[in-house]
PDB file of C-alpha atoms in Angstrom:
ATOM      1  CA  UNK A   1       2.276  -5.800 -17.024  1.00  0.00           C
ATOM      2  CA  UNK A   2       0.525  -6.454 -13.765  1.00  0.00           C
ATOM      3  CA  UNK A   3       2.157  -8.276 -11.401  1.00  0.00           C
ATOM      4  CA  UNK A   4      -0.388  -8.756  -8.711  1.00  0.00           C
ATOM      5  CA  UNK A   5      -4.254  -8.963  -9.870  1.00  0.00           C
ATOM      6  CA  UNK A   6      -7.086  -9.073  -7.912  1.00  0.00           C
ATOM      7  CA  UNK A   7      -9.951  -9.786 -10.387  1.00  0.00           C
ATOM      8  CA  UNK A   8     -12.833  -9.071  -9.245  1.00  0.00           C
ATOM      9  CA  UNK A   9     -13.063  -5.319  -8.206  1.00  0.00           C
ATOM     10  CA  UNK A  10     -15.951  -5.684  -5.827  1.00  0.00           C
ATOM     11  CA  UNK A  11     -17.711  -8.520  -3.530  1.00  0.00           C
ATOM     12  CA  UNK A  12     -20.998  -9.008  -2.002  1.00  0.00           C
ATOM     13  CA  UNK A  13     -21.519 -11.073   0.957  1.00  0.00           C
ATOM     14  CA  UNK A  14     -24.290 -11.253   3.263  1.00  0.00           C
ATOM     15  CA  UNK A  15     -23.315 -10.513   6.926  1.00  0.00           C
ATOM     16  CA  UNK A  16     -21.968 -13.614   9.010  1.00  0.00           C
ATOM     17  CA  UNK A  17     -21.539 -15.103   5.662  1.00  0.00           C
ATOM     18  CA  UNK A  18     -17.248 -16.198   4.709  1.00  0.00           C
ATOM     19  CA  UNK A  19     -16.048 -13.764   2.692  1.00  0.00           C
ATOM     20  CA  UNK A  20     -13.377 -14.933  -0.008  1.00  0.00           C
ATOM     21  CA  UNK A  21     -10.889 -12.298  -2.064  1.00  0.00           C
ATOM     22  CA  UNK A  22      -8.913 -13.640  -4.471  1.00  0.00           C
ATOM     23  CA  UNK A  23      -5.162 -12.404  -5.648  1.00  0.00           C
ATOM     24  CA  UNK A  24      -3.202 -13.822  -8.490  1.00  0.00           C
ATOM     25  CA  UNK A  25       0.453 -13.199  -9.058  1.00  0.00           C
ATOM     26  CA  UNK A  26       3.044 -13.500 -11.563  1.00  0.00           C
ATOM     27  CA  UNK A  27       6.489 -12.916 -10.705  1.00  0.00           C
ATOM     28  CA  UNK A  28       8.020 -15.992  -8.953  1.00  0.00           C
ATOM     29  CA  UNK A  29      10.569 -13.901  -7.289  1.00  0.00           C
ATOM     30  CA  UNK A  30       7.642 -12.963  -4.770  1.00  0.00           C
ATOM     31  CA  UNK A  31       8.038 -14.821  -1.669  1.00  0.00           C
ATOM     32  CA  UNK A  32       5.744 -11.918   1.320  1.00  0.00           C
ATOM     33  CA  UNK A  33       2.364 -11.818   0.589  1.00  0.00           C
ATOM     34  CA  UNK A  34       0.062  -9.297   2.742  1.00  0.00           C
ATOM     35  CA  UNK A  35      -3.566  -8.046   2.237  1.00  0.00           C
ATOM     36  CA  UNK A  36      -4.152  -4.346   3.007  1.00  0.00           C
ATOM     37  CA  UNK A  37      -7.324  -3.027   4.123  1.00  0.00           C
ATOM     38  CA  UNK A  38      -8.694   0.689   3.380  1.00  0.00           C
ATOM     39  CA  UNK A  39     -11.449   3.085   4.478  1.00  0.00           C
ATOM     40  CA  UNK A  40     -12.122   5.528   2.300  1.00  0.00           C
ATOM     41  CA  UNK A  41     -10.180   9.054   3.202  1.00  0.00           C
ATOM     42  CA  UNK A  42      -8.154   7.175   5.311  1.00  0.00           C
ATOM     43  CA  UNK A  43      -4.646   5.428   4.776  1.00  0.00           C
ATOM     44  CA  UNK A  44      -3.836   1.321   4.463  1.00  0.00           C
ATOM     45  CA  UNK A  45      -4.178  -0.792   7.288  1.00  0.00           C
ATOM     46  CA  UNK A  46      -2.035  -4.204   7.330  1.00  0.00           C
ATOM     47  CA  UNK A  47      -4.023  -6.754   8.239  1.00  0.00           C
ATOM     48  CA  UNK A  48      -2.168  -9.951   8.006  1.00  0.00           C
ATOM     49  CA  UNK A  49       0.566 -11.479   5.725  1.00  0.00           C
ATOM     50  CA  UNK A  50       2.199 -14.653   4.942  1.00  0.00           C
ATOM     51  CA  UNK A  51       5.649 -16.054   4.156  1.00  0.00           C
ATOM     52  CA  UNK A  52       6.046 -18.558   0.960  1.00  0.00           C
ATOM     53  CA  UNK A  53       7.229 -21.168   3.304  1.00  0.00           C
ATOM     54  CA  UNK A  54       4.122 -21.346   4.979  1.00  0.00           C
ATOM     55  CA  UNK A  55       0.781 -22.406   3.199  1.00  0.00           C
ATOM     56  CA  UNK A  56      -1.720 -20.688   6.145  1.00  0.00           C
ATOM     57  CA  UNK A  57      -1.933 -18.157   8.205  1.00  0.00           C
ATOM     58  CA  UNK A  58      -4.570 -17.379  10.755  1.00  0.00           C
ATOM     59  CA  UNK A  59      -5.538 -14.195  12.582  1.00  0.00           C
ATOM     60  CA  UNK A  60      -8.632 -14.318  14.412  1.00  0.00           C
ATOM     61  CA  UNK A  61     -11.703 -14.276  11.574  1.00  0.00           C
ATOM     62  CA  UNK A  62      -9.167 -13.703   9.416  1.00  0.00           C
ATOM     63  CA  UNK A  63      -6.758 -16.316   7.393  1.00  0.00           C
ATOM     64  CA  UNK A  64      -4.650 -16.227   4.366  1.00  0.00           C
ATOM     65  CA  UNK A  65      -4.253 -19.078   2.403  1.00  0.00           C
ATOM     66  CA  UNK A  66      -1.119 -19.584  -0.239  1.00  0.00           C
ATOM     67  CA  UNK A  67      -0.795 -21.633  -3.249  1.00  0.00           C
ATOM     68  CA  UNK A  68       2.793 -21.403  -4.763  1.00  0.00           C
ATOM     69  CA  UNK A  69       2.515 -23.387  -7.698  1.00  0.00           C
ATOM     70  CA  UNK A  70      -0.799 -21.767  -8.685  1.00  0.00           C
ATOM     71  CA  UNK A  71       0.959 -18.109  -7.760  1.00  0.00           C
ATOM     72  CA  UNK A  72      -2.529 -17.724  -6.017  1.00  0.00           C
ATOM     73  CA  UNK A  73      -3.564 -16.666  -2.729  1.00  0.00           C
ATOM     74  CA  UNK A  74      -6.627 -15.967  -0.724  1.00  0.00           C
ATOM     75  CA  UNK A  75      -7.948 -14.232   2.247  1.00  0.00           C
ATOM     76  CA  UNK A  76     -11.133 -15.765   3.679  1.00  0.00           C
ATOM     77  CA  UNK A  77     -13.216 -13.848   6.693  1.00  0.00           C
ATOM     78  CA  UNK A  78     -15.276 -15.112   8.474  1.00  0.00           C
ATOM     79  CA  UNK A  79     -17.665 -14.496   9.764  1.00  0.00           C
ATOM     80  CA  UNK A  80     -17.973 -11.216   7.465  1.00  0.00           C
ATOM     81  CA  UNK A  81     -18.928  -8.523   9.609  1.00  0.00           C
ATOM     82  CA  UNK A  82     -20.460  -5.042   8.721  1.00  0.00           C
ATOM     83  CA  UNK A  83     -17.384  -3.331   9.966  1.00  0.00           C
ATOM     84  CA  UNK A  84     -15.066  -5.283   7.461  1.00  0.00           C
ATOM     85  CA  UNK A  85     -16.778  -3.086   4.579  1.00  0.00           C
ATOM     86  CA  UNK A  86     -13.952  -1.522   3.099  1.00  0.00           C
ATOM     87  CA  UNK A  87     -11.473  -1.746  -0.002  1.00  0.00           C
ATOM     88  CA  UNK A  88      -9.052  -4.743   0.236  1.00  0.00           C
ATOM     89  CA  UNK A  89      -5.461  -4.858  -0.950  1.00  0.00           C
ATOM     90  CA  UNK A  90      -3.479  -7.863  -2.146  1.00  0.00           C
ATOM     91  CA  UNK A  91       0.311  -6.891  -2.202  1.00  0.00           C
ATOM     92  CA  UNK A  92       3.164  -8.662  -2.552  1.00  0.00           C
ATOM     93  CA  UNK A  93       7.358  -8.075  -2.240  1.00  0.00           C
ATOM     94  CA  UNK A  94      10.525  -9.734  -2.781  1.00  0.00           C
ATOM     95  CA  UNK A  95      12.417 -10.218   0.834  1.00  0.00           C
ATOM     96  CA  UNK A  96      16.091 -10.056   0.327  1.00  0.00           C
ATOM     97  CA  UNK A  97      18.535 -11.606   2.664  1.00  0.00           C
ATOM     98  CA  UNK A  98      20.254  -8.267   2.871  1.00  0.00           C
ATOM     99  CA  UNK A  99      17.288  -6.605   4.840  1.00  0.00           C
ATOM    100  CA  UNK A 100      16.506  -4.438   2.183  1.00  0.00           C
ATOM    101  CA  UNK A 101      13.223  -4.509  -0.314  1.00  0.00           C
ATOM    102  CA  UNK A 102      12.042  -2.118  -3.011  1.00  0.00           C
ATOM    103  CA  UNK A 103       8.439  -1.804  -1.586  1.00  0.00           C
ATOM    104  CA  UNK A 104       5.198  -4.071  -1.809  1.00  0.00           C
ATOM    105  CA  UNK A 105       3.469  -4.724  -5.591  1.00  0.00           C
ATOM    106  CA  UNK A 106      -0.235  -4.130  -5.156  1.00  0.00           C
ATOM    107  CA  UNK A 107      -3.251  -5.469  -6.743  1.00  0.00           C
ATOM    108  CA  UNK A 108      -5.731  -2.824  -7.635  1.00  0.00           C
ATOM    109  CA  UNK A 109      -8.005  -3.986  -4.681  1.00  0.00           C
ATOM    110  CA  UNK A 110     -11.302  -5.652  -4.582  1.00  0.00           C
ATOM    111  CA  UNK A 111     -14.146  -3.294  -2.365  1.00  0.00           C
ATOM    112  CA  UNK A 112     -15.704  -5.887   0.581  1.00  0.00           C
ATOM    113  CA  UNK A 113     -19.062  -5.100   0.626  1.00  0.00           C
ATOM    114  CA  UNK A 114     -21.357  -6.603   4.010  1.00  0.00           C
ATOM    115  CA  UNK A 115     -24.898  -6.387   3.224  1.00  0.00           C
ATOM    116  CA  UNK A 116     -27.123  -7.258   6.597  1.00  0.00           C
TER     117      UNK A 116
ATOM    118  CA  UNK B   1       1.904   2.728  18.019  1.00  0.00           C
ATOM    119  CA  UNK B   2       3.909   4.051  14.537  1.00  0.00           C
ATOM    120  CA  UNK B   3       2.335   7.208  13.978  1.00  0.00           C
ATOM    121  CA  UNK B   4       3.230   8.025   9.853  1.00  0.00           C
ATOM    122  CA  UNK B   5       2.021  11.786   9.285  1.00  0.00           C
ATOM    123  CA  UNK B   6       1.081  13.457   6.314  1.00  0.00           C
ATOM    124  CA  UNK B   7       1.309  17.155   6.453  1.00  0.00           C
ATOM    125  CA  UNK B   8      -1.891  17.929   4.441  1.00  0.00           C
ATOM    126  CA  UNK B   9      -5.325  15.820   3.980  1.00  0.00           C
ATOM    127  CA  UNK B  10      -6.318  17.695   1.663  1.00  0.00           C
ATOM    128  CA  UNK B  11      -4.506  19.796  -1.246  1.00  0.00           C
ATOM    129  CA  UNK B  12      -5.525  21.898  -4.436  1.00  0.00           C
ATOM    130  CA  UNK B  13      -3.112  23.636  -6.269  1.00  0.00           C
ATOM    131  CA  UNK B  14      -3.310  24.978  -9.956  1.00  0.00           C
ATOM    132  CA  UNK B  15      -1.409  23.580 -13.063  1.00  0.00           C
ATOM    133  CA  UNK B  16       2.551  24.310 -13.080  1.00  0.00           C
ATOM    134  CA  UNK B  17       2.749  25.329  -9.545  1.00  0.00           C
ATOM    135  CA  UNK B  18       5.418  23.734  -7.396  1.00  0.00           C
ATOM    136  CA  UNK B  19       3.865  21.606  -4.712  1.00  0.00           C
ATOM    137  CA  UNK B  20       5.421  19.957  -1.443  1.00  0.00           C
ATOM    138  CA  UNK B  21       3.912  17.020   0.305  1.00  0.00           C
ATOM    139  CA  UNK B  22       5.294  15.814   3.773  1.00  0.00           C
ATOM    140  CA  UNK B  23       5.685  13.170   5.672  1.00  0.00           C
ATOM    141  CA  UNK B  24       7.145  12.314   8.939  1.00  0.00           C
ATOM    142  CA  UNK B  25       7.321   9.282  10.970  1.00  0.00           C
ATOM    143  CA  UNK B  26       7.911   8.413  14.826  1.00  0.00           C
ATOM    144  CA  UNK B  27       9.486   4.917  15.155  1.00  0.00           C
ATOM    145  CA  UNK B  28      13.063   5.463  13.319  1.00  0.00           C
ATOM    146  CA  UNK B  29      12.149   3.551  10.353  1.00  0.00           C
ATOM    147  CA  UNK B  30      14.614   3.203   7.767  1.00  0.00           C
ATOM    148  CA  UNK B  31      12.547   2.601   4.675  1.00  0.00           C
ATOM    149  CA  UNK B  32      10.055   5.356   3.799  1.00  0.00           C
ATOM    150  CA  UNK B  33       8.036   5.210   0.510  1.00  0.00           C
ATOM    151  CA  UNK B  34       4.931   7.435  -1.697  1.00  0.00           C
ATOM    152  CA  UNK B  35       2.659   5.920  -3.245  1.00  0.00           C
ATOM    153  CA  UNK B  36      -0.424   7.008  -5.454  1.00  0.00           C
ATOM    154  CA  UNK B  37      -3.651   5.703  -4.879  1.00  0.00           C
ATOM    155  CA  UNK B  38      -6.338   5.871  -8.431  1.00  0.00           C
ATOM    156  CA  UNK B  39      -9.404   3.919  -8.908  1.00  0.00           C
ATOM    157  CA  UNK B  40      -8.755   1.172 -10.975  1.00  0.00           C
ATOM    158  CA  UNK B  41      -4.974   0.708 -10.714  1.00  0.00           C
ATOM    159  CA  UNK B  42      -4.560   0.044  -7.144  1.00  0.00           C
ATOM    160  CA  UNK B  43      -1.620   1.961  -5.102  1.00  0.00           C
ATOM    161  CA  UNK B  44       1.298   2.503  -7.490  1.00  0.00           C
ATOM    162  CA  UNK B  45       4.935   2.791  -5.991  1.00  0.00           C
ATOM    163  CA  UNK B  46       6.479   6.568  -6.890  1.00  0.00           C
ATOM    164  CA  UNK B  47       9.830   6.751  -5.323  1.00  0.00           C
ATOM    165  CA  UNK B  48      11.422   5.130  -2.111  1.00  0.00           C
ATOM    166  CA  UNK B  49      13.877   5.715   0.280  1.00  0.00           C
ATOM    167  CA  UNK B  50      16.464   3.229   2.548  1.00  0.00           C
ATOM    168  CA  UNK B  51      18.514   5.849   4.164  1.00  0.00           C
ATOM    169  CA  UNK B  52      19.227   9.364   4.523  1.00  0.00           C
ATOM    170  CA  UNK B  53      19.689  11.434   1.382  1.00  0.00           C
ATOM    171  CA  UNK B  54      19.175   7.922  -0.681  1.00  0.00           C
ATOM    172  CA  UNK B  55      16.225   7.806  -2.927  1.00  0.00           C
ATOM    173  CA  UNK B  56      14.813   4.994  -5.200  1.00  0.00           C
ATOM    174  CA  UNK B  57      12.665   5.272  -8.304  1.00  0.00           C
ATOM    175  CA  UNK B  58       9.602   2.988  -7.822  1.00  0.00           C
ATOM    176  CA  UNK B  59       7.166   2.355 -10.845  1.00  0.00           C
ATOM    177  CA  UNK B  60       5.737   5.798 -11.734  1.00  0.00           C
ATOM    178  CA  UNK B  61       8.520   8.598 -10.812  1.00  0.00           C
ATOM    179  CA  UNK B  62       7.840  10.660 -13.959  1.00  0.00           C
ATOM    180  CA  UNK B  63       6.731  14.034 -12.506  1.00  0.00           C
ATOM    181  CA  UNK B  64       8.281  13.682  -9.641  1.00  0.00           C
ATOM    182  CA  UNK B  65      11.092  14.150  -7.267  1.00  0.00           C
ATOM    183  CA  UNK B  66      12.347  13.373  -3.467  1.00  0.00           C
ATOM    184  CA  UNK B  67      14.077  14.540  -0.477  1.00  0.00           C
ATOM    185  CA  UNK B  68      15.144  12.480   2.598  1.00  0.00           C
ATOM    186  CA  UNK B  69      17.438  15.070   4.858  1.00  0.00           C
ATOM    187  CA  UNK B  70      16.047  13.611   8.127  1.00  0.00           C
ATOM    188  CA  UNK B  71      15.549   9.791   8.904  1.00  0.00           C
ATOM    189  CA  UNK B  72      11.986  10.765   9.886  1.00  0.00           C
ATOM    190  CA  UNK B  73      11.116  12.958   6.972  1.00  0.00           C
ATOM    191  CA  UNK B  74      10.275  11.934   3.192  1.00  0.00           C
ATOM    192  CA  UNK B  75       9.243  14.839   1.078  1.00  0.00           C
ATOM    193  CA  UNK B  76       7.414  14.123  -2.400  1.00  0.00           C
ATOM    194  CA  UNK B  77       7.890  17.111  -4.497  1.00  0.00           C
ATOM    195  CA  UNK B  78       5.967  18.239  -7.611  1.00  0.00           C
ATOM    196  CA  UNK B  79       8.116  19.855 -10.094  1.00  0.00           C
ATOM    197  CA  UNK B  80       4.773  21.529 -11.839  1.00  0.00           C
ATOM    198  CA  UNK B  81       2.050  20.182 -11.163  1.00  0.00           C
ATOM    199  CA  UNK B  82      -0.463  18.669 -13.926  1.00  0.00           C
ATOM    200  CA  UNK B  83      -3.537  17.351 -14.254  1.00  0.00           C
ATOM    201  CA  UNK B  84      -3.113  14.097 -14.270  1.00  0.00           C
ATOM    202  CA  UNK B  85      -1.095  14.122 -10.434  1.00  0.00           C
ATOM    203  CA  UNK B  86      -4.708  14.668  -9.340  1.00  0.00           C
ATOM    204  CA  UNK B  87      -4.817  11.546  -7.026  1.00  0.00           C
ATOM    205  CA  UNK B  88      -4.914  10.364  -3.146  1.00  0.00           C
ATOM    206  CA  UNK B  89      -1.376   9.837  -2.072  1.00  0.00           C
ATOM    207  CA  UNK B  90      -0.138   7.892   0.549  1.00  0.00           C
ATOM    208  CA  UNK B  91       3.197   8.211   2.485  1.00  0.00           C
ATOM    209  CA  UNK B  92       4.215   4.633   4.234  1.00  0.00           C
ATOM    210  CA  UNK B  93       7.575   3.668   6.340  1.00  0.00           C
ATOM    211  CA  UNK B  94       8.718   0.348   7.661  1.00  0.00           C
ATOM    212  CA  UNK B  95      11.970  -1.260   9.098  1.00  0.00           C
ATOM    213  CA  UNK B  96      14.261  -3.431   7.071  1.00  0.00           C
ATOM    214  CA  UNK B  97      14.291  -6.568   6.337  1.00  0.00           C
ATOM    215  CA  UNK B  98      10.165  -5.597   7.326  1.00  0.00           C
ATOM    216  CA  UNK B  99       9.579  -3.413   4.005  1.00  0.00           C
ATOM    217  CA  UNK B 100       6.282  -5.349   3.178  1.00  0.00           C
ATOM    218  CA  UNK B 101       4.733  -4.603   6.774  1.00  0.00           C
ATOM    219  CA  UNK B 102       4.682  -1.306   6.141  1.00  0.00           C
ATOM    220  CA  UNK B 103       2.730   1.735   7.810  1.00  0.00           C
ATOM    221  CA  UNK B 104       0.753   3.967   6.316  1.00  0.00           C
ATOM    222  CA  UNK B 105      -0.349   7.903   6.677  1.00  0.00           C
ATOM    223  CA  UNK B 106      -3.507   8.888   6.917  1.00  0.00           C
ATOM    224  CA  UNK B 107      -2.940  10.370   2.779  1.00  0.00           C
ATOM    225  CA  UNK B 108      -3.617  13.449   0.928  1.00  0.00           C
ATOM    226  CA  UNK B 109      -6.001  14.093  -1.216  1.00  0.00           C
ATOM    227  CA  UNK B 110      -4.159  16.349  -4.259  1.00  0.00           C
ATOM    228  CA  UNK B 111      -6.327  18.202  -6.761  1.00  0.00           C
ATOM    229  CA  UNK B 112      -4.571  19.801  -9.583  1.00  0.00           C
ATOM    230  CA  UNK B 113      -6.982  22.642 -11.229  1.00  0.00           C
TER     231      UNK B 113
END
């Protein structure tokens, strides 16, 4: 059973335009969201993350947006730039108090794509 | 800058053979972990690794086995390789208590003929 979904496996948006990617989850225990960004060929990229005590996070053009209750979360850029063409990443991991976690749950992406 | 290396971009090897992929990492990370990366499923956790000589099974370890002799080295190993290991994987690290910033390599691209 998937864990982390991102529904919609690809997204159009006109250049300068917001860009919006969705990610649902399902397992409360989750409580470190982050959204990965990918080339092709080339390897993940963090791009920016957000605790569940927080509701916001902002990062330049880029901020993440959580909704505990609805186990939803979303990354908006803007404005959407040809560059941020890529593959995006919803993941997700339980932070222990011990320092120790069992590695990030992914969603299987949604591919960004900036149309001029 | 963390610098996570993966031995190999690109890899093909023929069914049953043995195969070795490498990674090592610069910043003395504790936490080292392989993923695979297939269209449709997203990045899929294969084993991970806290410490030297310890080893975690993630989601998919079936097929496949680990070694962690050095802190800065996580080896992925192939038993015999099938088909179906044909896939981009990707070789991360990260401190504790930071496991979901993690870093990733650059990955390797494994064909299995």
């Amino acid at each position: 059973d998937q864990q982390v979904k991102q529904n919609s496996p690809s997204l159009s948006v006109q250049e300068g335009r917001i860009s919006i990617l969705n990610c649902d989850y399902t397992n409360s225990m989750f409580d470190y969201f982050l959204w990965y960004k990918k080339y092709p060929a080339e390897g993940p990229t963090f791009l920016i993350s957000i605790s569940s005590i927080k509701d916001k996070n902002e990062d330049g053009r880029f901020t993440v947006f959580l909704n505990k209750s609805a186990k939803h979360l979303s990354l908006h850029i803007v404005p959407s730039q040809p560059g941020d063409s890529a593959v995006y990443f919803c993941a997700a991991a339980e932070m222990y108090s011990g320092g120790g976690a069992d590695g990030l749950t992914f969603g299987k992406g949604t591919h960004l794509i900036i149309q001029p | 800058d963390v610098k996570v290396t993966q031995s190999s971009r690109y890899l093909v090897k023929r069914t049953g053979e043995k195969v070795f992929l490498e990674c090592v990492q610069d910043m003395d990370h504790e936490n080292m972990f392989w993923y695979r990366q297939d269209p449709g499923l997203g990045l899929r956790l294969i084993y991970f690794s806290y410490d030297v000589k310890m080893k975690e099974k993630g989601d998919i370890p079936e097929g496949y086995s680990v070694s962690r002799e050095k802190k800065e080295r996580f080896s992925l190993i192939l038993e015999s390789a099938s088909t179906n290991q044909t896939s981009m994987y990707l070789c991360a690290s990260s401190l504790p208590g930071k496991a979901a910033e993690a870093f990733f390599g650059q990955g390797t691209r494994l064909t299995v003929v």
